[in-house]
Tab-separated table of C-alpha atoms in Angstrom:
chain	number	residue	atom	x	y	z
A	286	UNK	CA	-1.975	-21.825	-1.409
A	287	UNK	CA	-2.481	-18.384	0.209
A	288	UNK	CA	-5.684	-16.279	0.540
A	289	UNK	CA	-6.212	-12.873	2.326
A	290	UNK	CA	-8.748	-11.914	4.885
A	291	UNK	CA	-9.865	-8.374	5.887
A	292	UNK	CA	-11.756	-8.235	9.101
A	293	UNK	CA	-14.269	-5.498	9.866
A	294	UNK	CA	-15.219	-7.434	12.999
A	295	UNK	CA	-13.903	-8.058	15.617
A	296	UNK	CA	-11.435	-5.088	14.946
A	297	UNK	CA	-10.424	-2.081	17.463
A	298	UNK	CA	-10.921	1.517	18.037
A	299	UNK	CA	-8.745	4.007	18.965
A	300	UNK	CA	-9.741	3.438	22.318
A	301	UNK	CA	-9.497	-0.146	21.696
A	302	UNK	CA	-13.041	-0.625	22.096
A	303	UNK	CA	-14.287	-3.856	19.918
A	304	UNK	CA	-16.111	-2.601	17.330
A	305	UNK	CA	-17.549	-3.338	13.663
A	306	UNK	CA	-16.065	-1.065	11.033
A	307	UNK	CA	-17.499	-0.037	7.588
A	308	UNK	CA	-16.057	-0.914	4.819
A	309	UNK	CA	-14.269	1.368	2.609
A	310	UNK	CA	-14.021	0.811	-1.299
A	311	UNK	CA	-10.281	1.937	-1.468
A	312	UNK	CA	-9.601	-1.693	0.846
A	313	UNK	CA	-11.596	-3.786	-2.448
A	314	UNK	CA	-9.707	-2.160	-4.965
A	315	UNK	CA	-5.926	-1.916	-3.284
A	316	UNK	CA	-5.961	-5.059	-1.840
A	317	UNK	CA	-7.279	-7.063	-4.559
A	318	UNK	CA	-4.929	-5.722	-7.157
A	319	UNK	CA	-2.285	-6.393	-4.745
A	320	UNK	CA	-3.466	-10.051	-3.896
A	321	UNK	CA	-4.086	-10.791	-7.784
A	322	UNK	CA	-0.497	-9.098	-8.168
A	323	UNK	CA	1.319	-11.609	-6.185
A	324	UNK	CA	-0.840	-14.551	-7.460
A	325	UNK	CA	-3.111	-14.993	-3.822
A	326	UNK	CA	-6.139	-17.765	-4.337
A	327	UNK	CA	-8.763	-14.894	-2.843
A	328	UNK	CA	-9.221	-12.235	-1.104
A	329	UNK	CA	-12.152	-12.092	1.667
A	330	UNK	CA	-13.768	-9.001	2.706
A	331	UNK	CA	-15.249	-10.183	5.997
A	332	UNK	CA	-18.136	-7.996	7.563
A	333	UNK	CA	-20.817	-8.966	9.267
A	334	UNK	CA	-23.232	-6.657	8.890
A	335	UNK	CA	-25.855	-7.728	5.504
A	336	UNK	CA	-25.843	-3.812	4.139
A	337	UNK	CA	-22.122	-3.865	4.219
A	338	UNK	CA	-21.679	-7.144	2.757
A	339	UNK	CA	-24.572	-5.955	-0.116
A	340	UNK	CA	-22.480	-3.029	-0.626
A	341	UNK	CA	-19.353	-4.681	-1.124
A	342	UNK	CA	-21.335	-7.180	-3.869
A	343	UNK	CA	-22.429	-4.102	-5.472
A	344	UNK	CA	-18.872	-2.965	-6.097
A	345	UNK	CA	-17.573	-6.125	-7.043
A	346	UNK	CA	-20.678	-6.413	-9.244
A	347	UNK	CA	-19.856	-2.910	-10.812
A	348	UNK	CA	-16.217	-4.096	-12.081
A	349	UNK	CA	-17.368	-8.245	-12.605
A	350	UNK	CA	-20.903	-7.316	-14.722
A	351	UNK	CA	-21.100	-3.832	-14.853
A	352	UNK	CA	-19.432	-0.899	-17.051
A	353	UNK	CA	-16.295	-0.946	-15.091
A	354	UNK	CA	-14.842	-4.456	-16.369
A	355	UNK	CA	-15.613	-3.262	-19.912
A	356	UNK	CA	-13.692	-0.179	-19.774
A	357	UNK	CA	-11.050	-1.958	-17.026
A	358	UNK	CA	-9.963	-5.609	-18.023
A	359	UNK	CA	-7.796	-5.351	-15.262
A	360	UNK	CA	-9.793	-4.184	-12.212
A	361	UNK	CA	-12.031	-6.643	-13.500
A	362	UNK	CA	-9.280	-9.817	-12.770
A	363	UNK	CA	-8.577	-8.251	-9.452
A	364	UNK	CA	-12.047	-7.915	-8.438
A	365	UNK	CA	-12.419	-12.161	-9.731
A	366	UNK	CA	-10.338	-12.636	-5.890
A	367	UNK	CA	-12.844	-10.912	-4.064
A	368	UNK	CA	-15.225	-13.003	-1.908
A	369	UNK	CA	-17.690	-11.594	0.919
A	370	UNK	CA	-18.588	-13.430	3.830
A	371	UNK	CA	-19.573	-12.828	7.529
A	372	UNK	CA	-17.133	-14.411	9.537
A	373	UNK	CA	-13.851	-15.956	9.694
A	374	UNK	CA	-15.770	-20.053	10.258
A	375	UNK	CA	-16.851	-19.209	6.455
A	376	UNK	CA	-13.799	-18.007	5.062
A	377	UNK	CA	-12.108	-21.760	6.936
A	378	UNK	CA	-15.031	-23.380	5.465
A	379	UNK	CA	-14.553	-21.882	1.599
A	380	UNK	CA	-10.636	-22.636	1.912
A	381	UNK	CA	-11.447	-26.154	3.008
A	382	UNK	CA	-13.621	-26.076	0.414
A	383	UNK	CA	-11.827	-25.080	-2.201
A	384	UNK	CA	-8.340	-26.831	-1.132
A	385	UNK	CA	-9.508	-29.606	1.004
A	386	UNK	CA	-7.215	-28.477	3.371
A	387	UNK	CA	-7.760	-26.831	6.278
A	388	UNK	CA	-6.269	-23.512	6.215
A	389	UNK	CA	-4.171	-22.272	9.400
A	390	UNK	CA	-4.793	-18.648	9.706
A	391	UNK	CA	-1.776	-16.010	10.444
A	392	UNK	CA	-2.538	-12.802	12.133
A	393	UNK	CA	-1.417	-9.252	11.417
A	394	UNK	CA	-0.921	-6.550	14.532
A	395	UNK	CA	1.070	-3.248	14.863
A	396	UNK	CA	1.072	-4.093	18.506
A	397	UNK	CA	3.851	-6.741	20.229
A	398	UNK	CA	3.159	-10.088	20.626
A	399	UNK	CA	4.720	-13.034	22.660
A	400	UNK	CA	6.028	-16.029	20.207
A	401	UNK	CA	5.322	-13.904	17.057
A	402	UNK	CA	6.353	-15.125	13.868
A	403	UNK	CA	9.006	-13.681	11.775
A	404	UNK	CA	8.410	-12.389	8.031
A	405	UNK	CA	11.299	-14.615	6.884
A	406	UNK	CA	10.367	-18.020	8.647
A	407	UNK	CA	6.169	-17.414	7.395
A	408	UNK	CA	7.840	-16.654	3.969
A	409	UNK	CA	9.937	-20.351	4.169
A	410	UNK	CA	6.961	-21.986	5.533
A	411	UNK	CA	4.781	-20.828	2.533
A	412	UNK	CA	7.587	-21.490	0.110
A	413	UNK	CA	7.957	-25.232	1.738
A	414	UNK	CA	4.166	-25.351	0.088
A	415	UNK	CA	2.331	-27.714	2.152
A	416	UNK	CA	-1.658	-27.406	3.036
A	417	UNK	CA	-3.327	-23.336	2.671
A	418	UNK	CA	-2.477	-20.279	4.784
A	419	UNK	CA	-4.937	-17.342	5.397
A	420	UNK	CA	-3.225	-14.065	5.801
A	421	UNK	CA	-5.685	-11.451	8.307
A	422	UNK	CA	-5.847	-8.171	8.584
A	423	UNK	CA	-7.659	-5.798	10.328
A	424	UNK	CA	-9.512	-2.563	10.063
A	425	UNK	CA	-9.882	0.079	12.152
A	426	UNK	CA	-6.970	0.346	14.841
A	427	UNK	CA	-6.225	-3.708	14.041
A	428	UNK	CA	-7.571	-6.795	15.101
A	429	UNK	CA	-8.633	-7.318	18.267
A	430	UNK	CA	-6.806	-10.130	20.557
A	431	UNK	CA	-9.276	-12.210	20.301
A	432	UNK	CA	-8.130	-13.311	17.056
A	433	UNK	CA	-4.908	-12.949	17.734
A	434	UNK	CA	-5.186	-15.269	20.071
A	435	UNK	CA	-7.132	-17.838	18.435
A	436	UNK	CA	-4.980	-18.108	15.096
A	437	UNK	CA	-2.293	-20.373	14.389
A	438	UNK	CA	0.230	-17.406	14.458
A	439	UNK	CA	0.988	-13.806	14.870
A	440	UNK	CA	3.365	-12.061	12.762
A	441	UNK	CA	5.478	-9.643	14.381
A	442	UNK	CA	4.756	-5.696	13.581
A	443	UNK	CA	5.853	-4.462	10.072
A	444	UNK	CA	8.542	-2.534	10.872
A	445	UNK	CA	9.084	-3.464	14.438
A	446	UNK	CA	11.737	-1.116	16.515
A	447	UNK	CA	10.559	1.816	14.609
A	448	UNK	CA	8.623	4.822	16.879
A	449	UNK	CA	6.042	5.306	14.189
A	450	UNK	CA	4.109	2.472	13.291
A	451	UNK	CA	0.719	3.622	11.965
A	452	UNK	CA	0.296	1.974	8.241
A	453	UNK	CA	-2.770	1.989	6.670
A	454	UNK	CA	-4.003	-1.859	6.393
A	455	UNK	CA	-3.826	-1.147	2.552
A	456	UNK	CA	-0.273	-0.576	2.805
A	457	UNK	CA	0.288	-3.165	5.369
A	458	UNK	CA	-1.307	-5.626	3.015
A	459	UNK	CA	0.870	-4.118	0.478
A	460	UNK	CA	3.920	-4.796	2.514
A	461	UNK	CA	3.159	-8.147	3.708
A	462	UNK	CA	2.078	-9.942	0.312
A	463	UNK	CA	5.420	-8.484	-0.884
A	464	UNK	CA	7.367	-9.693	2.166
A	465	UNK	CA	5.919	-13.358	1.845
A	466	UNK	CA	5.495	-13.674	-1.941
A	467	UNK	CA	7.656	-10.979	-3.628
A	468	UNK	CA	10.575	-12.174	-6.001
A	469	UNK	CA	13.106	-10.095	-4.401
A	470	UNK	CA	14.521	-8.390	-7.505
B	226	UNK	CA	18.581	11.225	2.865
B	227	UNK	CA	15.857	9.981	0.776
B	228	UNK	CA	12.210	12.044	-0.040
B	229	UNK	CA	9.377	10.866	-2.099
B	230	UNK	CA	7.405	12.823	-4.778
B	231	UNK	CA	4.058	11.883	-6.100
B	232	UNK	CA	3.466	13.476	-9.478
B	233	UNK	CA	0.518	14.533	-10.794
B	234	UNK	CA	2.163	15.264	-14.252
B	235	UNK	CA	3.360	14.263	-16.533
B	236	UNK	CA	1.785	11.474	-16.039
B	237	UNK	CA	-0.470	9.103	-18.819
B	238	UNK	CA	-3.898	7.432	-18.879
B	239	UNK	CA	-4.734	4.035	-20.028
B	240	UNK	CA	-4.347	5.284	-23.793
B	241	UNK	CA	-0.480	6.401	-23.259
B	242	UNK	CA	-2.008	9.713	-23.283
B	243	UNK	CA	-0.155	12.527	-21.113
B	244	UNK	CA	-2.531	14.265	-18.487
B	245	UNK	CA	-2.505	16.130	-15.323
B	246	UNK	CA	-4.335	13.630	-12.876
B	247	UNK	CA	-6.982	14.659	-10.050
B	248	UNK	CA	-5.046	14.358	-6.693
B	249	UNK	CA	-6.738	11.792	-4.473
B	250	UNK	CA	-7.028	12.463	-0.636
B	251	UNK	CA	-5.703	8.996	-0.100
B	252	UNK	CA	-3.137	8.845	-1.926
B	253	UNK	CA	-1.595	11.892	0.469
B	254	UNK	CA	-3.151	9.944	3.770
B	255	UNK	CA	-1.703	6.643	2.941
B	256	UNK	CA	2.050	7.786	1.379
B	257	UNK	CA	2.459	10.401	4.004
B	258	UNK	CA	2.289	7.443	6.808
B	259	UNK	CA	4.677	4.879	4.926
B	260	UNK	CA	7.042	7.647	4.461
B	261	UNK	CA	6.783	8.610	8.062
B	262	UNK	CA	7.359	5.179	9.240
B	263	UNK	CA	10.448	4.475	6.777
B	264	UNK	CA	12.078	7.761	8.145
B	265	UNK	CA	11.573	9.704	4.851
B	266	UNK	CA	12.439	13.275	5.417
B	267	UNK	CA	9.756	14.345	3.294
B	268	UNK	CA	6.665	13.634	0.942
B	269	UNK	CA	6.114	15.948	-2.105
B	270	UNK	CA	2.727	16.336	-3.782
B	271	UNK	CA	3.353	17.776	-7.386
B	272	UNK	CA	0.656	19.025	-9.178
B	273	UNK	CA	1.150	22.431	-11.603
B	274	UNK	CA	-2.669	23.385	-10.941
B	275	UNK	CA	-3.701	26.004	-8.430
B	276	UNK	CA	-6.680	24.696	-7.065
B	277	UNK	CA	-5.542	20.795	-7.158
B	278	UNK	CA	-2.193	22.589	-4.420
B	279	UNK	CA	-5.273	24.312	-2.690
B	280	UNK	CA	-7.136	21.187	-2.149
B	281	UNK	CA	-4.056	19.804	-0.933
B	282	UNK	CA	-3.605	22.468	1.417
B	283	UNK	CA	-6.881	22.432	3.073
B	284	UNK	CA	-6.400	18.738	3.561
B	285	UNK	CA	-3.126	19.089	5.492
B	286	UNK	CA	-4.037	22.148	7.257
B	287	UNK	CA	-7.092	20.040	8.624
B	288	UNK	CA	-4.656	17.962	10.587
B	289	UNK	CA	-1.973	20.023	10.885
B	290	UNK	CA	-3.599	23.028	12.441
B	291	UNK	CA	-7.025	21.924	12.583
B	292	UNK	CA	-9.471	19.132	14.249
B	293	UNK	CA	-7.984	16.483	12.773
B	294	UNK	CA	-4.741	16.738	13.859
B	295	UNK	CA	-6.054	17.189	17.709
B	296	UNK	CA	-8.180	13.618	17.648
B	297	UNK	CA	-5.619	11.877	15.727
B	298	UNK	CA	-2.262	12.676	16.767
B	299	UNK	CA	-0.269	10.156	14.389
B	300	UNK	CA	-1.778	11.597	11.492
B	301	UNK	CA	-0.525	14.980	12.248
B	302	UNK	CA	2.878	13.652	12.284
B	303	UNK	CA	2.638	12.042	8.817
B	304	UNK	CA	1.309	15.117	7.678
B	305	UNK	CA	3.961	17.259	8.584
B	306	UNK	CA	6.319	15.512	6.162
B	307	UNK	CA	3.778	16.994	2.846
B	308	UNK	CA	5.070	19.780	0.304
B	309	UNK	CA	3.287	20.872	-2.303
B	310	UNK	CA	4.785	22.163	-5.268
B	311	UNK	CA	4.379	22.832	-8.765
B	312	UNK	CA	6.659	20.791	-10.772
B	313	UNK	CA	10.031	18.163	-10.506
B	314	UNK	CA	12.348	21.954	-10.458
B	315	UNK	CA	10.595	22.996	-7.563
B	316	UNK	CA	11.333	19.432	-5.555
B	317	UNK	CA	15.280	19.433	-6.403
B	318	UNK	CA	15.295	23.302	-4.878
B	319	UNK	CA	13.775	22.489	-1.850
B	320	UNK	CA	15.759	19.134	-1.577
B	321	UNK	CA	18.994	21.519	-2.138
B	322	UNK	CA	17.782	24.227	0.376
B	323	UNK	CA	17.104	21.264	2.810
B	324	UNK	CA	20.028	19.212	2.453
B	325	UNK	CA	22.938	21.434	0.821
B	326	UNK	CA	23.300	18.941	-1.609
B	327	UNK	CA	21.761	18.433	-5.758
B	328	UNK	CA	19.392	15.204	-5.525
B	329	UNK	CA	19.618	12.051	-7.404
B	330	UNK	CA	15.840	11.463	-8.737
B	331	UNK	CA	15.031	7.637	-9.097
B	332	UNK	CA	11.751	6.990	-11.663
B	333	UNK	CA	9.435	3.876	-10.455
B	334	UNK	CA	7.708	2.582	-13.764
B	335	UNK	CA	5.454	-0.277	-14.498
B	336	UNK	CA	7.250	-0.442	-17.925
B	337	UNK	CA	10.137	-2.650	-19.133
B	338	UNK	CA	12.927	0.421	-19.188
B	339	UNK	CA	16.442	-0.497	-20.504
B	340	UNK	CA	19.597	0.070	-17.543
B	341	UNK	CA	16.802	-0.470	-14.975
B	342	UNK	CA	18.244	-0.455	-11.179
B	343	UNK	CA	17.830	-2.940	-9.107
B	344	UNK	CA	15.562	-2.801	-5.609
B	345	UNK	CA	18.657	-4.178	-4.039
B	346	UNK	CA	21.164	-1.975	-6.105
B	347	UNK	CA	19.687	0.944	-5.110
B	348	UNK	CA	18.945	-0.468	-1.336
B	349	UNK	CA	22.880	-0.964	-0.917
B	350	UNK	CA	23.603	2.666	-2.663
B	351	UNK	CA	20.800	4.977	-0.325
B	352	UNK	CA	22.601	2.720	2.793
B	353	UNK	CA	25.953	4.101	1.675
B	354	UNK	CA	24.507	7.245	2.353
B	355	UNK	CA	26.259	9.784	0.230
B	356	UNK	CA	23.841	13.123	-0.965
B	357	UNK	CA	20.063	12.698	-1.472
B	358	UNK	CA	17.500	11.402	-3.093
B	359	UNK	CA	13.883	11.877	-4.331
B	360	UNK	CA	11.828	8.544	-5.329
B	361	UNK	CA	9.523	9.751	-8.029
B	362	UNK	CA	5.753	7.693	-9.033
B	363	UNK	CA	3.319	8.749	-11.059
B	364	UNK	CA	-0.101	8.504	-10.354
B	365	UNK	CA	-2.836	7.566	-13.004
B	366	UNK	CA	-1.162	4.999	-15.680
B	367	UNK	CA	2.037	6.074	-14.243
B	368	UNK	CA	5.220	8.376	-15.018
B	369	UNK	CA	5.484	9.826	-18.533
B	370	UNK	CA	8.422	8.736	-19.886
B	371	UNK	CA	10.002	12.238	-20.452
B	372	UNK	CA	10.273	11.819	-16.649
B	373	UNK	CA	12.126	8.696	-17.171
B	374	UNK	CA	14.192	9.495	-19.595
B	375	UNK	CA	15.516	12.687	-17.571
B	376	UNK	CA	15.972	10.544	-13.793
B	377	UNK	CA	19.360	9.401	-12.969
B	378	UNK	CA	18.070	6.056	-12.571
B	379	UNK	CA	14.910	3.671	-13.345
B	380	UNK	CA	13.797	1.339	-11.021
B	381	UNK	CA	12.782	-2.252	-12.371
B	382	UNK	CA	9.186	-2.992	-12.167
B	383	UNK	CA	7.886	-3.926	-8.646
B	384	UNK	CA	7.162	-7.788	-9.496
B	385	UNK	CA	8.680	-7.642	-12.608
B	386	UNK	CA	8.095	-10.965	-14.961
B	387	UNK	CA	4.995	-11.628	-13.494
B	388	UNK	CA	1.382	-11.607	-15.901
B	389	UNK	CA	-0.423	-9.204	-13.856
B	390	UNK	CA	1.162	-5.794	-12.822
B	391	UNK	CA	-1.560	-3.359	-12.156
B	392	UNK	CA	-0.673	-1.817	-8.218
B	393	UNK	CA	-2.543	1.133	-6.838
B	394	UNK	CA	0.203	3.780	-6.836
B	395	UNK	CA	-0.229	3.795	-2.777
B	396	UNK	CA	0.493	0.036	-2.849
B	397	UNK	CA	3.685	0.331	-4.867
B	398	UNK	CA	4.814	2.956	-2.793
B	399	UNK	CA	4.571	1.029	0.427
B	400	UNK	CA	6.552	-2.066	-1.168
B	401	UNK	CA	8.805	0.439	-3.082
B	402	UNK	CA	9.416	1.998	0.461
B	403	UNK	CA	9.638	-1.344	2.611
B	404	UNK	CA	12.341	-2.888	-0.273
B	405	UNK	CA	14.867	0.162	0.235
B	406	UNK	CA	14.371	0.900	3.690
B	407	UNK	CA	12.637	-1.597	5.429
B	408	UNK	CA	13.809	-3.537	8.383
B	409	UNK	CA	14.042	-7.141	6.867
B	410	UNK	CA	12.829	-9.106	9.294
């Protein structure tokens, strides 16, 4: 059982300041289409801030209630995933709460980590099917290390080696669900 | 050698319909950084309306020669990889004029097509490396299939057999770009 997280806090700035970032309404849409795509349990737009988080329920509202499900069937299912909440203790607490397991949480970076985890092995792991996983991802300039740290691992960057390696976390996401979950045709 | 064109048209809406889409500024922001991770040597927009090539212009011009470009660095250099053009003709000339040699044009599709190529098919045939070629997706409902029906090859759907297939046309591009180039690890 798999769910995705996007973190809007704590996340980096170009300086690598910690910082809260707003939310943008292309991350709802891409990477719940993605997530409902590839069959993920949920998908948790994480912000503290209450005006963000009403903002996000507005969207969600607009495709779950509102005109856009009518005229969008589709957008509608995707947005089904979506799930607001303020911090990453909730998003543990609604996967225990929805599994009864307790999820271990694996962290996304474009920056090198010691003991990261390879695409392949997370992708076995997931496919061996025991207990729920939480996939993060960060906006901004990434997550900051303090998650990193704190999470049960750290997946090496997406295309590691390379000299450019500035994705936008939609495609990243993109990437990643494919990498774990994809069928490999 | 591999590019990537985003077209504009012919492209249909939800009602099989062919249109000319509205470009969207992400789309261009989030396609020109996959491609300039994978080492894509180039990203066409192709749209056969005037002021949609203008838009497009201003937008790369912002980072290219403007502000932009000066904070963010990274972006410039994703930028730099953007054509605009007018139509499929005017990609295979430049592709020619670049590269000396006619390119193969591969159609992405969230459509059953019969003789679809494989991800790993044509994975194994860009390593082999022989002449170029231009990966083509269609924004709005996707490629018309005149566009199809004139590529040199099809590409099967991105999670084919599965209930939902509904990606963001930045999404599929990402995984699109990650399957044939990516590092695999």
């Amino acid at each position: 059982v798999i769910y995705v997280a996007l973190l809007h806090h704590p996340v980096v700035n170009r300086q690598g300041e910690v910082i809260v970032s707003a939310v943008t309404n292309l991350d709802i849409h891409d990477i719940a289409r993605v997530a409902r795509t590839y069959g993920v349990s949920g998908y948790f737009v994480v912000t503290p801030l209450r005006e963000q988080q009403a903002l996000v329920q507005n969207l969600v509202d607009h495709w779950m209630k509102g005109p856009g499900g009518d005229l969008n069937p589709d957008r509608r299912e995707a947005m089904q995933l979506v799930r607001i909440v303020g911090g990453l203790e909730a998003v543990q607490e609604a996967v225990k709460a929805e599994t009864g397991t307790h999820p271990s949480l694996y962290a996304t970076t474009a920056r090198e980590w010691p003991g990261a985890v390879s695409w392949q092995g997370l992708r076995r792991q997931l496919r061996a099917g025991r207990g729920s996983a939480v996939l993060l991802f960060g906006t901004a300039s990434g997550l900051d290390n303090s998650i990193l740290e704190s999470s049960d691992g750290v997946l090496t960057p997406i295309e590691d080696g390379r000299e450019y390696n500035h994705l936008a976390v939609r495609s990243a996401a993109a990437i990643a669900l494919d990498r774990l979950l994809g069928s490999r045709i």
